Amino acid sequence: MTLKIHQDHSRFKQIVRGKIKANLRKYVQKGEMIGKKGKDAISIPIPFIDIPRFKYGHKEQGGVGQGEGEVGQQLGPGAVEPGEGKQAGQGEGDHALEVDVTLDELAQILGEELQLPNIERRQNERLISQKIRYTGINTTGPESLRHFKRTFKQALRRQIASGTYDPARPVIVPTREDRRYRSYKLQDLPETNAVIIYMMDVSGSMGDEQKEIVRIESFWLDTWLRHQYKGLEARYIIHDAVAREVDRDTFFHTRESGGTMISSAYKLCRDIILADYPKSAWNIYPFHFSDGDNWSADDTRQCIEMLRNDVLPNVNQFAYGQVESPYGSGQFIKDLREAVGDTPNVALSEIADKDAIYASIKDFLGKGR
Amino acid sequence: MPKSLTPRLAALRDEIHGHAKEFGLDFFDTIFEMVSYDEMNMVAAYGGFPTRYPHWRWGMEYEQLAKGYEYGLSKIYELVINNDPCYAYLMESNPEVDQKLVMAHVYGHCDFFKNNFSFRHTNRRMIDEMANHATRVRRWVDKIGVEKVEDFIDRTLSLENLIDQHAPHIRRNPDPRKAEDELKANERVEGFKVGREYMRGYINPSEFLDSQRKKVEDEKQRAKKFPERAQRDVLLFLLEEAPLEPWEADILAILRDEAYYFAPQGQTKIMNEGWASYWHSTIMTRRALRDDEIIDYADHHSGTMGTRPGAINPYKLGIELWRDIEERWNKGRFGKEWDECDDLRARRSWDKKLGAGREKIFEVRKHYNDITFIDTFLTPEFAMEQKLFVYGFNDKRNSWEILDREFRKVKNKLLQGLTNFGQPIIEVVDGNFENRSELLLTHRHDGQDLKGDYARETLRNLQSLWRRPVNILTRYDNKGTMLRFDGQSHSERKVDL
């Protein structure tokens, strides 16, 4: 069924999209978006979508409220609705509206703005995953799914029916029979699977600024690949002279002081692929970030060998991002360029600073692999 | 699209209708329509109407309503349009008890629309009018293009609150005084009455006529300081004086009409929601509720009446105040004797068994708006019972806190929030400011500063309609301040007041 309002609704979405597009470069460079990420959506502050009026600031104005409490007592967070509007998250004073944009939509916008081609899937095999859908209410279930309101309503109902409810002392005690639980069904969802293997040099020369760049860039890489593949896994490898697999949080917050042996990471990457991601069922994307320093020319030779023999034949694309740092020599990208620069499924990118992230995303994703 | 009621619901409607009539409610014919939840969200986004002119903000509103519903945060139960006949909507998926409650609530609103003085001048054929507006705007969209029209609507909406909220909606055009002046001026230019045509040259020599003409010209020149008196209806002033294209004037007129239509609803929110809640509660608990529906009714009713510390719930405040008035007039708790009684115990047991409560509330619903309602009927006892307080923002602690529970302050704050909808009072004082066709507005400052970034953006929009520089005189930090936008840039200077 189509409603008249859908025209206005799509017009609104079009405006929001336009605003996001116009500000995309700014959003890409800023890390703050990552903090606003929910499960499927991200809230983005859109400037000036509100209609300005002559009005008072609510903070100056204050108001009248209702309830218990002594003079001087603080009102809890969220007790006062900012401004006059019902818009969720409409900040006070910053004249911006937060809109929820799905990550999928954000990826589309990214794709349009950077003119990214859709990825040609190497593996089209469909895997099945399951999703839980909460569909109703049940009289049994785990305590974590207990529906409090329904439970108490049921108890109140029983107490009134049995005459044990006293309005003067409205205490309601649910019994076991009163308890109600949310019930769920499992739904099968077909998926095409892909894995990103992030590798990062965490040796002393990689500073916080370099890691921030990697963090931001990986957010956008994730977003785009998730848009292209419904089931996306991510693995994280950090390395200095030795490599180890870590969780996402550790990945971005570890700092070591040792030397750098990139081959250790590539070796671990190869092992992970061999163990968990058969080429026949997975689309595989290793991304490696470093400041370009490696321990020795010998180790670099080992890296290239491993790439050629074990990694490149198995993956959709191997990507290397070199983040400029005051300490790095920046040699590694030159070596890679020379050795595998012509290989179609290799993407290389130099990232001088945050401003360069925008272009770098295009380097990585522009090949449509 | 909307469906008519099922036979079962039609029977329930007839039942509730009967109860409402029996209690003395007096309303226009009321038509209920069944809608699905997204139709409900649409109608709500359109401010209750099935059709509005095209604009993105309805879409924004719709998205938020739909999302709120999806997440289970909010649900719209009742929607009713002030129109003759009244239109109201019922959501398909609601249980019967909710439908009855909504019907009873709706009859309360319809009674209020029909009888409260604030609505006397509203257009009771507004559904048709809104549809006409939509057609007119759509035609302009076809002709001018959606971007331009929408952009103009955005800028005009920015000024939408600059109407004379409390003036009944009368267009003073043509202005009878102006016409009279025009007439007089013409007389003077024609000179004295001439009985015999051959005498004309002697009685009204041409020098005399010339000097008269000049006098009139001069007067006109001087009168160019317009408007003569400060004008609250800024939209009307723009409509008559700004150099608008015909399509712009048409859209401005449409938005102004709609703003005036909605103004009384803003002025009677507490009374109206309270009145409707009072009646749904009365009709349901005394007549319509079946035993097995009590819990769901109570759950729903208490949900509507819920309060948060940082806001006034108009449903709750309204219903309690109506009940308080009814009780006071039932027990004779008003008048000189009551006011002068200091004996707490006597006051508490005061009951003259007047039984005049019902009659009183029907009278009050006719002649008051929120401001006079609160001003007249909010008592210290009531404020204490309802635990009302004033809150404000504490900059040092960076949080909201309770400032005061003193009755006077609570009442004043409440009234302040209701005056002009809690919005600044702004007037046009000069359309030929400094003799350069600039526009000058003033803000009647009452202790609160304007929100700066909003004020500047609004000036920008105003300028785009006026085409010449615009100024507003206000105060910031207690100093007279002139904000100005000249079409290129903003400026700000201190002025002596």
PDB file of N, CA, C and O in Angstrom, chain B residues 321-373:
ATOM      1  N   LEU B 321      -7.033  19.363  37.487  1.00  0.00           N
ATOM      2  CA  LEU B 321      -7.573  20.703  37.723  1.00  0.00           C
ATOM      3  C   LEU B 321      -9.088  20.713  37.507  1.00  0.00           C
ATOM      4  O   LEU B 321      -9.831  21.323  38.284  1.00  0.00           O
ATOM      5  N   TRP B 322      -9.555  20.035  36.486  1.00  0.00           N
ATOM      6  CA  TRP B 322     -11.009  19.950  36.279  1.00  0.00           C
ATOM      7  C   TRP B 322     -11.682  19.279  37.470  1.00  0.00           C
ATOM      8  O   TRP B 322     -12.728  19.717  37.950  1.00  0.00           O
ATOM      9  N   ARG B 323     -11.062  18.213  37.961  1.00  0.00           N
ATOM     10  CA  ARG B 323     -11.662  17.511  39.108  1.00  0.00           C
ATOM     11  C   ARG B 323     -11.651  18.385  40.350  1.00  0.00           C
ATOM     12  O   ARG B 323     -12.581  18.373  41.148  1.00  0.00           O
ATOM     13  N   ASP B 324     -10.564  19.150  40.486  1.00  0.00           N
ATOM     14  CA  ASP B 324     -10.441  20.042  41.637  1.00  0.00           C
ATOM     15  C   ASP B 324     -11.533  21.113  41.595  1.00  0.00           C
ATOM     16  O   ASP B 324     -12.173  21.394  42.609  1.00  0.00           O
ATOM     17  N   ILE B 325     -11.733  21.683  40.408  1.00  0.00           N
ATOM     18  CA  ILE B 325     -12.773  22.708  40.278  1.00  0.00           C
ATOM     19  C   ILE B 325     -14.141  22.113  40.619  1.00  0.00           C
ATOM     20  O   ILE B 325     -14.919  22.684  41.379  1.00  0.00           O
ATOM     21  N   GLU B 326     -14.381  20.927  40.066  1.00  0.00           N
ATOM     22  CA  GLU B 326     -15.680  20.294  40.314  1.00  0.00           C
ATOM     23  C   GLU B 326     -15.893  20.068  41.815  1.00  0.00           C
ATOM     24  O   GLU B 326     -16.951  20.377  42.362  1.00  0.00           O
ATOM     25  N   GLU B 327     -14.851  19.589  42.455  1.00  0.00           N
ATOM     26  CA  GLU B 327     -14.982  19.313  43.895  1.00  0.00           C
ATOM     27  C   GLU B 327     -15.197  20.609  44.680  1.00  0.00           C
ATOM     28  O   GLU B 327     -16.037  20.666  45.579  1.00  0.00           O
ATOM     29  N   ARG B 328     -14.422  21.639  44.321  1.00  0.00           N
ATOM     30  CA  ARG B 328     -14.556  22.903  45.054  1.00  0.00           C
ATOM     31  C   ARG B 328     -15.950  23.487  44.904  1.00  0.00           C
ATOM     32  O   ARG B 328     -16.516  23.996  45.861  1.00  0.00           O
ATOM     33  N   TRP B 329     -16.491  23.382  43.696  1.00  0.00           N
ATOM     34  CA  TRP B 329     -17.828  23.952  43.518  1.00  0.00           C
ATOM     35  C   TRP B 329     -18.918  23.026  44.069  1.00  0.00           C
ATOM     36  O   TRP B 329     -19.988  23.473  44.423  1.00  0.00           O
ATOM     37  N   ASN B 330     -18.625  21.773  44.153  1.00  0.00           N
ATOM     38  CA  ASN B 330     -19.562  20.872  44.830  1.00  0.00           C
ATOM     39  C   ASN B 330     -19.638  21.182  46.321  1.00  0.00           C
ATOM     40  O   ASN B 330     -20.695  21.160  46.925  1.00  0.00           O
ATOM     41  N   LYS B 331     -18.461  21.475  46.886  1.00  0.00           N
ATOM     42  CA  LYS B 331     -18.395  21.665  48.328  1.00  0.00           C
ATOM     43  C   LYS B 331     -18.438  23.129  48.747  1.00  0.00           C
ATOM     44  O   LYS B 331     -18.320  23.425  49.932  1.00  0.00           O
ATOM     45  N   GLY B 332     -18.538  24.003  47.774  1.00  0.00           N
ATOM     46  CA  GLY B 332     -18.600  25.425  48.106  1.00  0.00           C
ATOM     47  C   GLY B 332     -17.288  25.994  48.589  1.00  0.00           C
ATOM     48  O   GLY B 332     -17.256  26.926  49.392  1.00  0.00           O
ATOM     49  N   ARG B 333     -16.187  25.405  48.107  1.00  0.00           N
ATOM     50  CA  ARG B 333     -14.884  25.905  48.554  1.00  0.00           C
ATOM     51  C   ARG B 333     -14.421  27.061  47.676  1.00  0.00           C
ATOM     52  O   ARG B 333     -13.411  26.974  46.971  1.00  0.00           O
ATOM     53  N   PHE B 334     -15.178  28.139  47.674  1.00  0.00           N
ATOM     54  CA  PHE B 334     -14.774  29.333  46.918  1.00  0.00           C
ATOM     55  C   PHE B 334     -15.521  30.510  47.533  1.00  0.00           C
ATOM     56  O   PHE B 334     -16.399  30.337  48.380  1.00  0.00           O
ATOM     57  N   GLY B 335     -15.167  31.696  47.103  1.00  0.00           N
ATOM     58  CA  GLY B 335     -15.856  32.887  47.592  1.00  0.00           C
ATOM     59  C   GLY B 335     -15.179  33.486  48.817  1.00  0.00           C
ATOM     60  O   GLY B 335     -14.178  32.978  49.309  1.00  0.00           O
ATOM     61  N   LYS B 336     -15.770  34.552  49.281  1.00  0.00           N
ATOM     62  CA  LYS B 336     -15.166  35.364  50.328  1.00  0.00           C
ATOM     63  C   LYS B 336     -14.946  34.562  51.618  1.00  0.00           C
ATOM     64  O   LYS B 336     -13.856  34.550  52.177  1.00  0.00           O
ATOM     65  N   GLU B 337     -16.003  33.883  52.018  1.00  0.00           N
ATOM     66  CA  GLU B 337     -15.946  33.166  53.299  1.00  0.00           C
ATOM     67  C   GLU B 337     -14.812  32.136  53.302  1.00  0.00           C
ATOM     68  O   GLU B 337     -14.036  32.016  54.238  1.00  0.00           O
ATOM     69  N   TRP B 338     -14.725  31.409  52.196  1.00  0.00           N
ATOM     70  CA  TRP B 338     -13.680  30.386  52.039  1.00  0.00           C
ATOM     71  C   TRP B 338     -12.297  31.016  52.033  1.00  0.00           C
ATOM     72  O   TRP B 338     -11.384  30.552  52.717  1.00  0.00           O
ATOM     73  N   ASP B 339     -12.158  32.095  51.264  1.00  0.00           N
ATOM     74  CA  ASP B 339     -10.854  32.751  51.164  1.00  0.00           C
ATOM     75  C   ASP B 339     -10.377  33.260  52.513  1.00  0.00           C
ATOM     76  O   ASP B 339      -9.190  33.267  52.805  1.00  0.00           O
ATOM     77  N   GLU B 340     -11.320  33.701  53.324  1.00  0.00           N
ATOM     78  CA  GLU B 340     -10.914  34.341  54.577  1.00  0.00           C
ATOM     79  C   GLU B 340     -10.757  33.343  55.722  1.00  0.00           C
ATOM     80  O   GLU B 340     -10.334  33.710  56.810  1.00  0.00           O
ATOM     81  N   CYS B 341     -11.116  32.129  55.471  1.00  0.00           N
ATOM     82  CA  CYS B 341     -11.025  31.126  56.531  1.00  0.00           C
ATOM     83  C   CYS B 341      -9.576  30.672  56.703  1.00  0.00           C
ATOM     84  O   CYS B 341      -8.966  30.155  55.784  1.00  0.00           O
ATOM     85  N   ASP B 342      -9.035  30.878  57.902  1.00  0.00           N
ATOM     86  CA  ASP B 342      -7.651  30.483  58.153  1.00  0.00           C
ATOM     87  C   ASP B 342      -7.562  29.166  58.913  1.00  0.00           C
ATOM     88  O   ASP B 342      -6.481  28.622  59.082  1.00  0.00           O
ATOM     89  N   ASP B 343      -8.672  28.710  59.392  1.00  0.00           N
ATOM     90  CA  ASP B 343      -8.684  27.505  60.206  1.00  0.00           C
ATOM     91  C   ASP B 343      -8.512  26.273  59.316  1.00  0.00           C
ATOM     92  O   ASP B 343      -9.397  25.912  58.554  1.00  0.00           O
ATOM     93  N   LEU B 344      -7.360  25.642  59.436  1.00  0.00           N
ATOM     94  CA  LEU B 344      -7.021  24.529  58.545  1.00  0.00           C
ATOM     95  C   LEU B 344      -8.022  23.383  58.652  1.00  0.00           C
ATOM     96  O   LEU B 344      -8.402  22.775  57.657  1.00  0.00           O
ATOM     97  N   ARG B 345      -8.431  23.127  59.906  1.00  0.00           N
ATOM     98  CA  ARG B 345      -9.324  21.991  60.091  1.00  0.00           C
ATOM     99  C   ARG B 345     -10.677  22.262  59.445  1.00  0.00           C
ATOM    100  O   ARG B 345     -11.253  21.396  58.798  1.00  0.00           O
ATOM    101  N   ALA B 346     -11.135  23.496  59.612  1.00  0.00           N
ATOM    102  CA  ALA B 346     -12.419  23.880  59.004  1.00  0.00           C
ATOM    103  C   ALA B 346     -12.334  23.775  57.493  1.00  0.00           C
ATOM    104  O   ALA B 346     -13.244  23.307  56.824  1.00  0.00           O
ATOM    105  N   ARG B 347     -11.215  24.190  56.962  1.00  0.00           N
ATOM    106  CA  ARG B 347     -11.048  24.137  55.509  1.00  0.00           C
ATOM    107  C   ARG B 347     -11.100  22.699  55.022  1.00  0.00           C
ATOM    108  O   ARG B 347     -11.669  22.383  53.987  1.00  0.00           O
ATOM    109  N   ARG B 348     -10.450  21.846  55.787  1.00  0.00           N
ATOM    110  CA  ARG B 348     -10.341  20.464  55.335  1.00  0.00           C
ATOM    111  C   ARG B 348     -11.713  19.778  55.313  1.00  0.00           C
ATOM    112  O   ARG B 348     -11.978  18.945  54.459  1.00  0.00           O
ATOM    113  N   SER B 349     -12.555  20.129  56.255  1.00  0.00           N
ATOM    114  CA  SER B 349     -13.861  19.447  56.301  1.00  0.00           C
ATOM    115  C   SER B 349     -14.966  20.306  55.658  1.00  0.00           C
ATOM    116  O   SER B 349     -16.154  20.034  55.833  1.00  0.00           O
ATOM    117  N   TRP B 350     -14.568  21.320  54.983  1.00  0.00           N
ATOM    118  CA  TRP B 350     -15.521  22.263  54.380  1.00  0.00           C
ATOM    119  C   TRP B 350     -16.376  21.566  53.328  1.00  0.00           C
ATOM    120  O   TRP B 350     -15.892  21.054  52.342  1.00  0.00           O
ATOM    121  N   ASP B 351     -17.681  21.550  53.554  1.00  0.00           N
ATOM    122  CA  ASP B 351     -18.567  21.008  52.528  1.00  0.00           C
ATOM    123  C   ASP B 351     -19.948  21.612  52.657  1.00  0.00           C
ATOM    124  O   ASP B 351     -20.722  21.265  53.543  1.00  0.00           O
ATOM    125  N   LYS B 352     -20.247  22.555  51.767  1.00  0.00           N
ATOM    126  CA  LYS B 352     -21.549  23.209  51.842  1.00  0.00           C
ATOM    127  C   LYS B 352     -22.595  22.463  51.015  1.00  0.00           C
ATOM    128  O   LYS B 352     -23.704  22.946  50.850  1.00  0.00           O
ATOM    129  N   LYS B 353     -22.195  21.328  50.498  1.00  0.00           N
ATOM    130  CA  LYS B 353     -23.110  20.517  49.700  1.00  0.00           C
ATOM    131  C   LYS B 353     -23.855  21.324  48.643  1.00  0.00           C
ATOM    132  O   LYS B 353     -25.068  21.244  48.496  1.00  0.00           O
ATOM    133  N   LEU B 354     -23.075  22.131  47.923  1.00  0.00           N
ATOM    134  CA  LEU B 354     -23.672  22.945  46.857  1.00  0.00           C
ATOM    135  C   LEU B 354     -24.015  22.108  45.623  1.00  0.00           C
ATOM    136  O   LEU B 354     -25.003  22.362  44.944  1.00  0.00           O
ATOM    137  N   GLY B 355     -23.132  21.178  45.341  1.00  0.00           N
ATOM    138  CA  GLY B 355     -23.370  20.332  44.175  1.00  0.00           C
ATOM    139  C   GLY B 355     -23.329  21.082  42.866  1.00  0.00           C
ATOM    140  O   GLY B 355     -23.944  20.685  41.885  1.00  0.00           O
ATOM    141  N   ALA B 356     -22.582  22.183  42.839  1.00  0.00           N
ATOM    142  CA  ALA B 356     -22.569  23.005  41.628  1.00  0.00           C
ATOM    143  C   ALA B 356     -21.382  22.709  40.721  1.00  0.00           C
ATOM    144  O   ALA B 356     -21.114  23.440  39.773  1.00  0.00           O
ATOM    145  N   GLY B 357     -20.659  21.634  41.037  1.00  0.00           N
ATOM    146  CA  GLY B 357     -19.405  21.347  40.320  1.00  0.00           C
ATOM    147  C   GLY B 357     -19.565  21.116  38.835  1.00  0.00           C
ATOM    148  O   GLY B 357     -18.867  21.713  38.015  1.00  0.00           O
ATOM    149  N   ARG B 358     -20.469  20.225  38.480  1.00  0.00           N
ATOM    150  CA  ARG B 358     -20.665  19.884  37.078  1.00  0.00           C
ATOM    151  C   ARG B 358     -21.007  21.123  36.247  1.00  0.00           C
ATOM    152  O   ARG B 358     -20.421  21.394  35.197  1.00  0.00           O
ATOM    153  N   GLU B 359     -21.946  21.862  36.791  1.00  0.00           N
ATOM    154  CA  GLU B 359     -22.372  23.073  36.103  1.00  0.00           C
ATOM    155  C   GLU B 359     -21.201  24.028  35.910  1.00  0.00           C
ATOM    156  O   GLU B 359     -21.014  24.601  34.843  1.00  0.00           O
ATOM    157  N   LYS B 360     -20.408  24.134  36.977  1.00  0.00           N
ATOM    158  CA  LYS B 360     -19.272  25.059  36.929  1.00  0.00           C
ATOM    159  C   LYS B 360     -18.276  24.661  35.840  1.00  0.00           C
ATOM    160  O   LYS B 360     -17.825  25.511  35.069  1.00  0.00           O
ATOM    161  N   ILE B 361     -17.928  23.391  35.782  1.00  0.00           N
ATOM    162  CA  ILE B 361     -16.906  23.029  34.798  1.00  0.00           C
ATOM    163  C   ILE B 361     -17.410  23.219  33.362  1.00  0.00           C
ATOM    164  O   ILE B 361     -16.658  23.590  32.469  1.00  0.00           O
ATOM    165  N   PHE B 362     -18.716  23.008  33.163  1.00  0.00           N
ATOM    166  CA  PHE B 362     -19.244  23.266  31.816  1.00  0.00           C
ATOM    167  C   PHE B 362     -19.144  24.740  31.453  1.00  0.00           C
ATOM    168  O   PHE B 362     -18.901  25.101  30.298  1.00  0.00           O
ATOM    169  N   GLU B 363     -19.333  25.572  32.475  1.00  0.00           N
ATOM    170  CA  GLU B 363     -19.226  27.005  32.231  1.00  0.00           C
ATOM    171  C   GLU B 363     -17.772  27.388  31.943  1.00  0.00           C
ATOM    172  O   GLU B 363     -17.484  28.141  31.011  1.00  0.00           O
ATOM    173  N   VAL B 364     -16.861  26.815  32.757  1.00  0.00           N
ATOM    174  CA  VAL B 364     -15.445  27.163  32.597  1.00  0.00           C
ATOM    175  C   VAL B 364     -14.937  26.737  31.215  1.00  0.00           C
ATOM    176  O   VAL B 364     -14.169  27.452  30.574  1.00  0.00           O
ATOM    177  N   ARG B 365     -15.368  25.581  30.747  1.00  0.00           N
ATOM    178  CA  ARG B 365     -14.861  25.098  29.450  1.00  0.00           C
ATOM    179  C   ARG B 365     -15.261  26.030  28.321  1.00  0.00           C
ATOM    180  O   ARG B 365     -14.737  25.964  27.220  1.00  0.00           O
ATOM    181  N   LYS B 366     -16.221  26.906  28.566  1.00  0.00           N
ATOM    182  CA  LYS B 366     -16.674  27.827  27.533  1.00  0.00           C
ATOM    183  C   LYS B 366     -15.820  29.082  27.473  1.00  0.00           C
ATOM    184  O   LYS B 366     -15.487  29.559  26.390  1.00  0.00           O
ATOM    185  N   HIS B 367     -15.463  29.620  28.610  1.00  0.00           N
ATOM    186  CA  HIS B 367     -14.976  31.006  28.638  1.00  0.00           C
ATOM    187  C   HIS B 367     -13.506  31.185  28.960  1.00  0.00           C
ATOM    188  O   HIS B 367     -13.050  32.306  29.132  1.00  0.00           O
ATOM    189  N   TYR B 368     -12.752  30.104  29.095  1.00  0.00           N
ATOM    190  CA  TYR B 368     -11.359  30.263  29.514  1.00  0.00           C
ATOM    191  C   TYR B 368     -10.412  29.709  28.469  1.00  0.00           C
ATOM    192  O   TYR B 368     -10.802  28.889  27.638  1.00  0.00           O
ATOM    193  N   ASN B 369      -9.164  30.192  28.531  1.00  0.00           N
ATOM    194  CA  ASN B 369      -8.085  29.496  27.824  1.00  0.00           C
ATOM    195  C   ASN B 369      -7.054  29.090  28.874  1.00  0.00           C
ATOM    196  O   ASN B 369      -7.228  29.387  30.057  1.00  0.00           O
ATOM    197  N   ASP B 370      -5.972  28.413  28.476  1.00  0.00           N
ATOM    198  CA  ASP B 370      -5.037  27.881  29.472  1.00  0.00           C
ATOM    199  C   ASP B 370      -4.554  28.955  30.450  1.00  0.00           C
ATOM    200  O   ASP B 370      -4.443  28.715  31.647  1.00  0.00           O
ATOM    201  N   ILE B 371      -4.265  30.130  29.937  1.00  0.00           N
ATOM    202  CA  ILE B 371      -3.718  31.162  30.808  1.00  0.00           C
ATOM    203  C   ILE B 371      -4.726  31.582  31.863  1.00  0.00           C
ATOM    204  O   ILE B 371      -4.427  31.592  33.067  1.00  0.00           O
ATOM    205  N   THR B 372      -5.937  31.902  31.440  1.00  0.00           N
ATOM    206  CA  THR B 372      -6.932  32.352  32.416  1.00  0.00           C
ATOM    207  C   THR B 372      -7.387  31.184  33.303  1.00  0.00           C
ATOM    208  O   THR B 372      -7.706  31.371  34.473  1.00  0.00           O
ATOM    209  N   PHE B 373      -7.363  29.999  32.750  1.00  0.00           N
ATOM    210  CA  PHE B 373      -7.725  28.770  33.486  1.00  0.00           C
ATOM    211  C   PHE B 373      -6.769  28.567  34.660  1.00  0.00           C
ATOM    212  O   PHE B 373      -7.182  28.435  35.811  1.00  0.00           O
TER     213      PHE B 373
END
